[in-house]
Amino acid sequence: MNKKLLLKVRGLTKQFKVGKKLLTAVSNFNLNVYHGETLGLVGESGCGKSTVGRTILRLLEPTSGTVAFQGTDLSTYSKHEMKKIRRKMQIVFQDPYASLNPRMTVEDIIGEPLDIHHLASGKMRKRRVEELLQLVGLNPNHMSRFPHEFSGGQRQRIGIARALAVEPEFIICDEPISALDVSIQAQVVNLLKELQQQMNLTYLFIAHDLSMIKYISDRVAVMYLGHLVEQATSEELYRNPLHPYTQALLSSIPIPDPDIEKRRNRIVLKGEVPNPLNPPSGCSFCTRCPRAQPICFEKAPEWR
Ligand SMILES: Nc1ncnc2c1ncn2[C@@H]1O[C@H](COP(=O)(O)OP(=O)(O)OP(=O)(O)O)[C@@H](O)[C@H]1O
Ligand SMILES: [Mg+2]
């Protein structure tokens, strides 16, 4: 691929102090995101996806490792410079109920980033909010309403409009459809795709299963217990998943044809995701891997 590199993550590690112990939420994580693409980031609940997203945006300080955006290591920026860069990097959150302030009107929710970055005030601000509401398929006449007056899908559109207000280049979509009805999910995914084309956006799209990811992602990265385990183009990953964890994730997607569905081989992983406070030695997947060998319990395999 000779596309332009937008985001380069190297050796990213994030640990949290939990009581007296250290919890490694993300371990030595590497990622490239290219201009204009959608990179899907998939893994079970608690594997560290949101922590990756938040440390990339510097909403959390990484324990170690680097994140470079457009060629510059973000840790070299001052607070003031970081504020300017934040305009280019936005996030849409999983829960459209919790991520919008219930006491603010839609006009102020979407207008707030315009205020913070001094992009528009007065009449211009109002006009820009109208424009953004239209862009995400909402009625501009509803801008004086409060979040509770909207449905889940509509609230997520408000969250998207808020992210778009500052004309970002890169958006982290942190499970933007997981809290929505299945019938609404496709609408929001299609909206994100349309907006990407129109505005030349780059997405990191986080999800906990592989079912929707295929439709939106150019490439997919799979995470398990803080580690990146596989990365491939969407097509390759679905056609020929290499890691046993990816194979299990793929086999758990229901197939809409009842005959195939009956015949297919579901790989059911034994046990549960280990407690990240007490991870297995060796390969992080060894306790659940159908192909584990004695060596896997001693030594993690190298990334290939
Ligand atoms: N602020 C924090 N303090 C302590 N532990 C944390 C903190 N934030 C996250 N963790 C832990 O880090 C791990 C990764 O959490 P994270 O929220 O990144 O997972 P996730 O993959 O986004 O999960 P989900 O799909 O449920 O959103 C979890 O074990 C979580 O309990
Ligand atoms: Mg999360």
Coordinates of N, CA and C in Angstrom, one line a residue, residues 33-113:
V33 N -2.3 3.6 10.7 CA -3.6 4.0 10.1 C -3.3 4.9 8.9
Y34 N -3.8 4.6 7.7 CA -3.5 5.3 6.5 C -4.6 6.3 6.2
H35 N -4.2 7.4 5.6 CA -5.2 8.4 5.2 C -6.4 7.9 4.4
G36 N -7.6 8.2 4.9 CA -8.8 7.8 4.1 C -9.3 6.4 4.3
E37 N -8.6 5.6 5.1 CA -9.1 4.3 5.3 C -9.9 4.2 6.6
T38 N -10.6 3.0 6.8 CA -11.2 2.7 8.0 C -10.5 1.4 8.5
L39 N -9.9 1.6 9.7 CA -9.3 0.4 10.4 C -10.2 -0.1 11.5
G40 N -10.6 -1.3 11.4 CA -11.5 -1.9 12.4 C -10.6 -2.4 13.6
L41 N -11.0 -2.2 14.8 CA -10.3 -2.7 15.9 C -11.3 -3.6 16.7
V42 N -11.0 -4.9 16.8 CA -12.0 -5.8 17.3 C -11.4 -6.6 18.5
G43 N -12.3 -6.9 19.4 CA -11.9 -7.8 20.5 C -13.0 -7.8 21.6
E44 N -12.9 -8.8 22.4 CA -14.0 -9.0 23.5 C -13.9 -7.8 24.5
S45 N -15.0 -7.7 25.2 CA -15.1 -6.7 26.2 C -13.9 -6.8 27.2
G46 N -13.3 -5.6 27.5 CA -12.2 -5.6 28.4 C -10.8 -5.9 27.9
C47 N -10.7 -6.1 26.6 CA -9.4 -6.4 26.0 C -8.5 -5.2 25.8
G48 N -9.1 -4.0 25.9 CA -8.3 -2.8 25.9 C -8.5 -1.9 24.7
K49 N -9.6 -2.1 24.0 CA -9.9 -1.3 22.8 C -10.0 0.2 23.1
S50 N -10.9 0.5 24.1 CA -11.1 1.9 24.4 C -9.8 2.5 25.0
T51 N -9.1 1.8 25.7 CA -7.8 2.3 26.2 C -6.9 2.6 25.1
V52 N -6.8 1.8 24.1 CA -6.0 2.2 22.9 C -6.5 3.5 22.3
G53 N -7.8 3.6 22.1 CA -8.4 4.8 21.5 C -8.1 6.0 22.4
R54 N -8.2 5.9 23.7 CA -8.0 7.1 24.6 C -6.6 7.5 24.7
T55 N -5.7 6.5 24.7 CA -4.3 6.9 24.7 C -3.8 7.5 23.4
I56 N -4.4 7.0 22.3 CA -4.0 7.6 21.0 C -4.4 9.1 21.0
L57 N -5.6 9.4 21.6 CA -6.0 10.8 21.6 C -5.4 11.6 22.8
R58 N -4.6 10.9 23.6 CA -4.0 11.6 24.8 C -5.1 12.0 25.8
L59 N -6.2 11.3 25.8 CA -7.2 11.5 26.8 C -6.7 10.8 28.0
L60 N -5.8 9.8 27.8 CA -5.0 9.1 28.8 C -3.6 9.1 28.4
E61 N -2.7 9.3 29.4 CA -1.3 9.3 29.2 C -0.8 7.9 29.0
P62 N -0.1 7.6 27.9 CA 0.5 6.2 27.8 C 1.6 6.0 28.9
T63 N 1.7 4.7 29.3 CA 2.8 4.3 30.2 C 4.1 4.3 29.5
S64 N 4.1 3.8 28.2 CA 5.2 3.9 27.4 C 4.8 3.7 25.9
G65 N 5.7 4.0 25.0 CA 5.3 3.9 23.6 C 5.0 5.2 23.0
T66 N 4.9 5.3 21.7 CA 4.7 6.5 21.0 C 3.5 6.5 20.1
V67 N 2.9 7.7 19.9 CA 1.8 7.9 19.0 C 2.2 9.1 18.1
A68 N 2.4 8.8 16.8 CA 2.7 10.0 15.9 C 1.5 10.2 15.0
F69 N 1.1 11.5 14.9 CA 0.0 11.9 14.0 C 0.6 12.8 13.0
Q70 N 0.4 12.5 11.7 CA 1.0 13.2 10.6 C 2.5 13.4 10.8
G71 N 3.1 12.4 11.3 CA 4.6 12.4 11.4 C 5.2 13.0 12.6
T72 N 4.3 13.6 13.5 CA 4.9 14.2 14.7 C 4.4 13.4 16.0
D73 N 5.4 13.1 16.8 CA 5.1 12.4 18.1 C 4.3 13.3 19.0
L74 N 3.1 12.9 19.3 CA 2.2 13.7 20.1 C 2.8 14.2 21.4
S75 N 3.7 13.3 22.0 CA 4.2 13.7 23.3 C 5.2 14.9 23.2
T76 N 5.6 15.3 22.0 CA 6.4 16.5 21.9 C 5.6 17.8 21.9
Y77 N 4.3 17.7 21.8 CA 3.5 18.9 21.8 C 3.2 19.5 23.2
S78 N 3.2 20.8 23.3 CA 2.8 21.4 24.6 C 1.2 21.3 24.7
K79 N 0.7 21.7 25.8 CA -0.8 21.6 26.0 C -1.5 22.4 25.0
H80 N -0.9 23.6 24.7 CA -1.6 24.5 23.8 C -1.6 23.9 22.4
E81 N -0.4 23.4 22.0 CA -0.3 22.8 20.7 C -1.2 21.5 20.5
M82 N -1.3 20.8 21.7 CA -2.1 19.6 21.7 C -3.6 20.0 21.4
K83 N -4.0 21.1 22.0 CA -5.4 21.5 21.8 C -5.7 21.7 20.3
K84 N -4.7 22.3 19.6 CA -4.9 22.5 18.1 C -5.0 21.2 17.4
I85 N -4.1 20.2 17.8 CA -4.1 18.9 17.1 C -5.4 18.2 17.4
R86 N -5.9 18.4 18.6 CA -7.2 17.7 19.0 C -8.3 18.0 18.0
R87 N -8.3 19.2 17.4 CA -9.3 19.5 16.4 C -9.3 18.5 15.3
K88 N -8.1 18.0 15.0 CA -8.0 17.1 13.9 C -8.4 15.6 14.3
M89 N -8.4 15.3 15.6 CA -8.7 14.0 16.1 C -9.9 14.0 17.0
Q90 N -11.0 13.4 16.6 CA -12.2 13.4 17.4 C -12.6 12.0 17.8
I91 N -13.5 11.9 18.7 CA -14.0 10.6 19.1 C -15.6 10.5 19.2
V92 N -16.2 9.4 18.8 CA -17.6 9.2 19.0 C -17.7 8.1 19.9
F93 N -18.5 8.2 21.0 CA -18.5 7.2 22.1 C -19.6 6.2 21.9
Q94 N -19.4 5.1 22.6 CA -20.3 4.0 22.5 C -21.7 4.3 22.9
D95 N -21.8 5.0 24.1 CA -23.1 5.1 24.7 C -23.7 6.5 24.4
P96 N -24.7 6.6 23.5 CA -25.2 7.9 23.1 C -26.1 8.5 24.2
Y97 N -26.3 7.7 25.3 CA -27.1 8.2 26.4 C -26.2 8.9 27.4
A98 N -25.0 8.3 27.7 CA -24.1 8.8 28.7 C -23.2 9.9 28.1
S99 N -23.0 9.9 26.8 CA -22.0 10.8 26.3 C -22.5 12.2 25.9
L100 N -23.8 12.4 26.0 CA -24.3 13.8 25.8 C -24.9 14.4 27.1
N101 N -24.5 15.6 27.4 CA -24.9 16.2 28.6 C -26.4 16.4 28.6
P102 N -27.2 15.8 29.5 CA -28.7 15.9 29.4 C -29.2 17.3 29.7
R103 N -28.4 18.2 30.2 CA -28.9 19.5 30.5 C -28.6 20.5 29.4
M104 N -27.9 20.1 28.4 CA -27.6 21.0 27.3 C -28.5 20.7 26.1
T105 N -28.9 21.8 25.4 CA -29.6 21.6 24.2 C -28.7 21.1 23.1
V106 N -29.3 20.5 22.1 CA -28.5 20.0 21.0 C -27.6 21.1 20.4
E107 N -28.2 22.3 20.3 CA -27.5 23.5 19.8 C -26.2 23.7 20.5
D108 N -26.3 23.6 21.9 CA -25.1 23.9 22.7 C -24.1 22.7 22.7
I109 N -24.7 21.5 22.6 CA -23.8 20.3 22.5 C -22.9 20.3 21.3
I110 N -23.6 20.6 20.2 CA -22.8 20.7 18.9 C -22.0 22.0 18.8
G111 N -22.5 23.0 19.5 CA -21.8 24.3 19.4 C -20.6 24.4 20.3
E112 N -20.6 23.6 21.3 CA -19.5 23.6 22.3 C -18.1 23.5 21.7
P113 N -17.9 22.5 20.8 CA -16.5 22.4 20.2 C -16.2 23.6 19.3

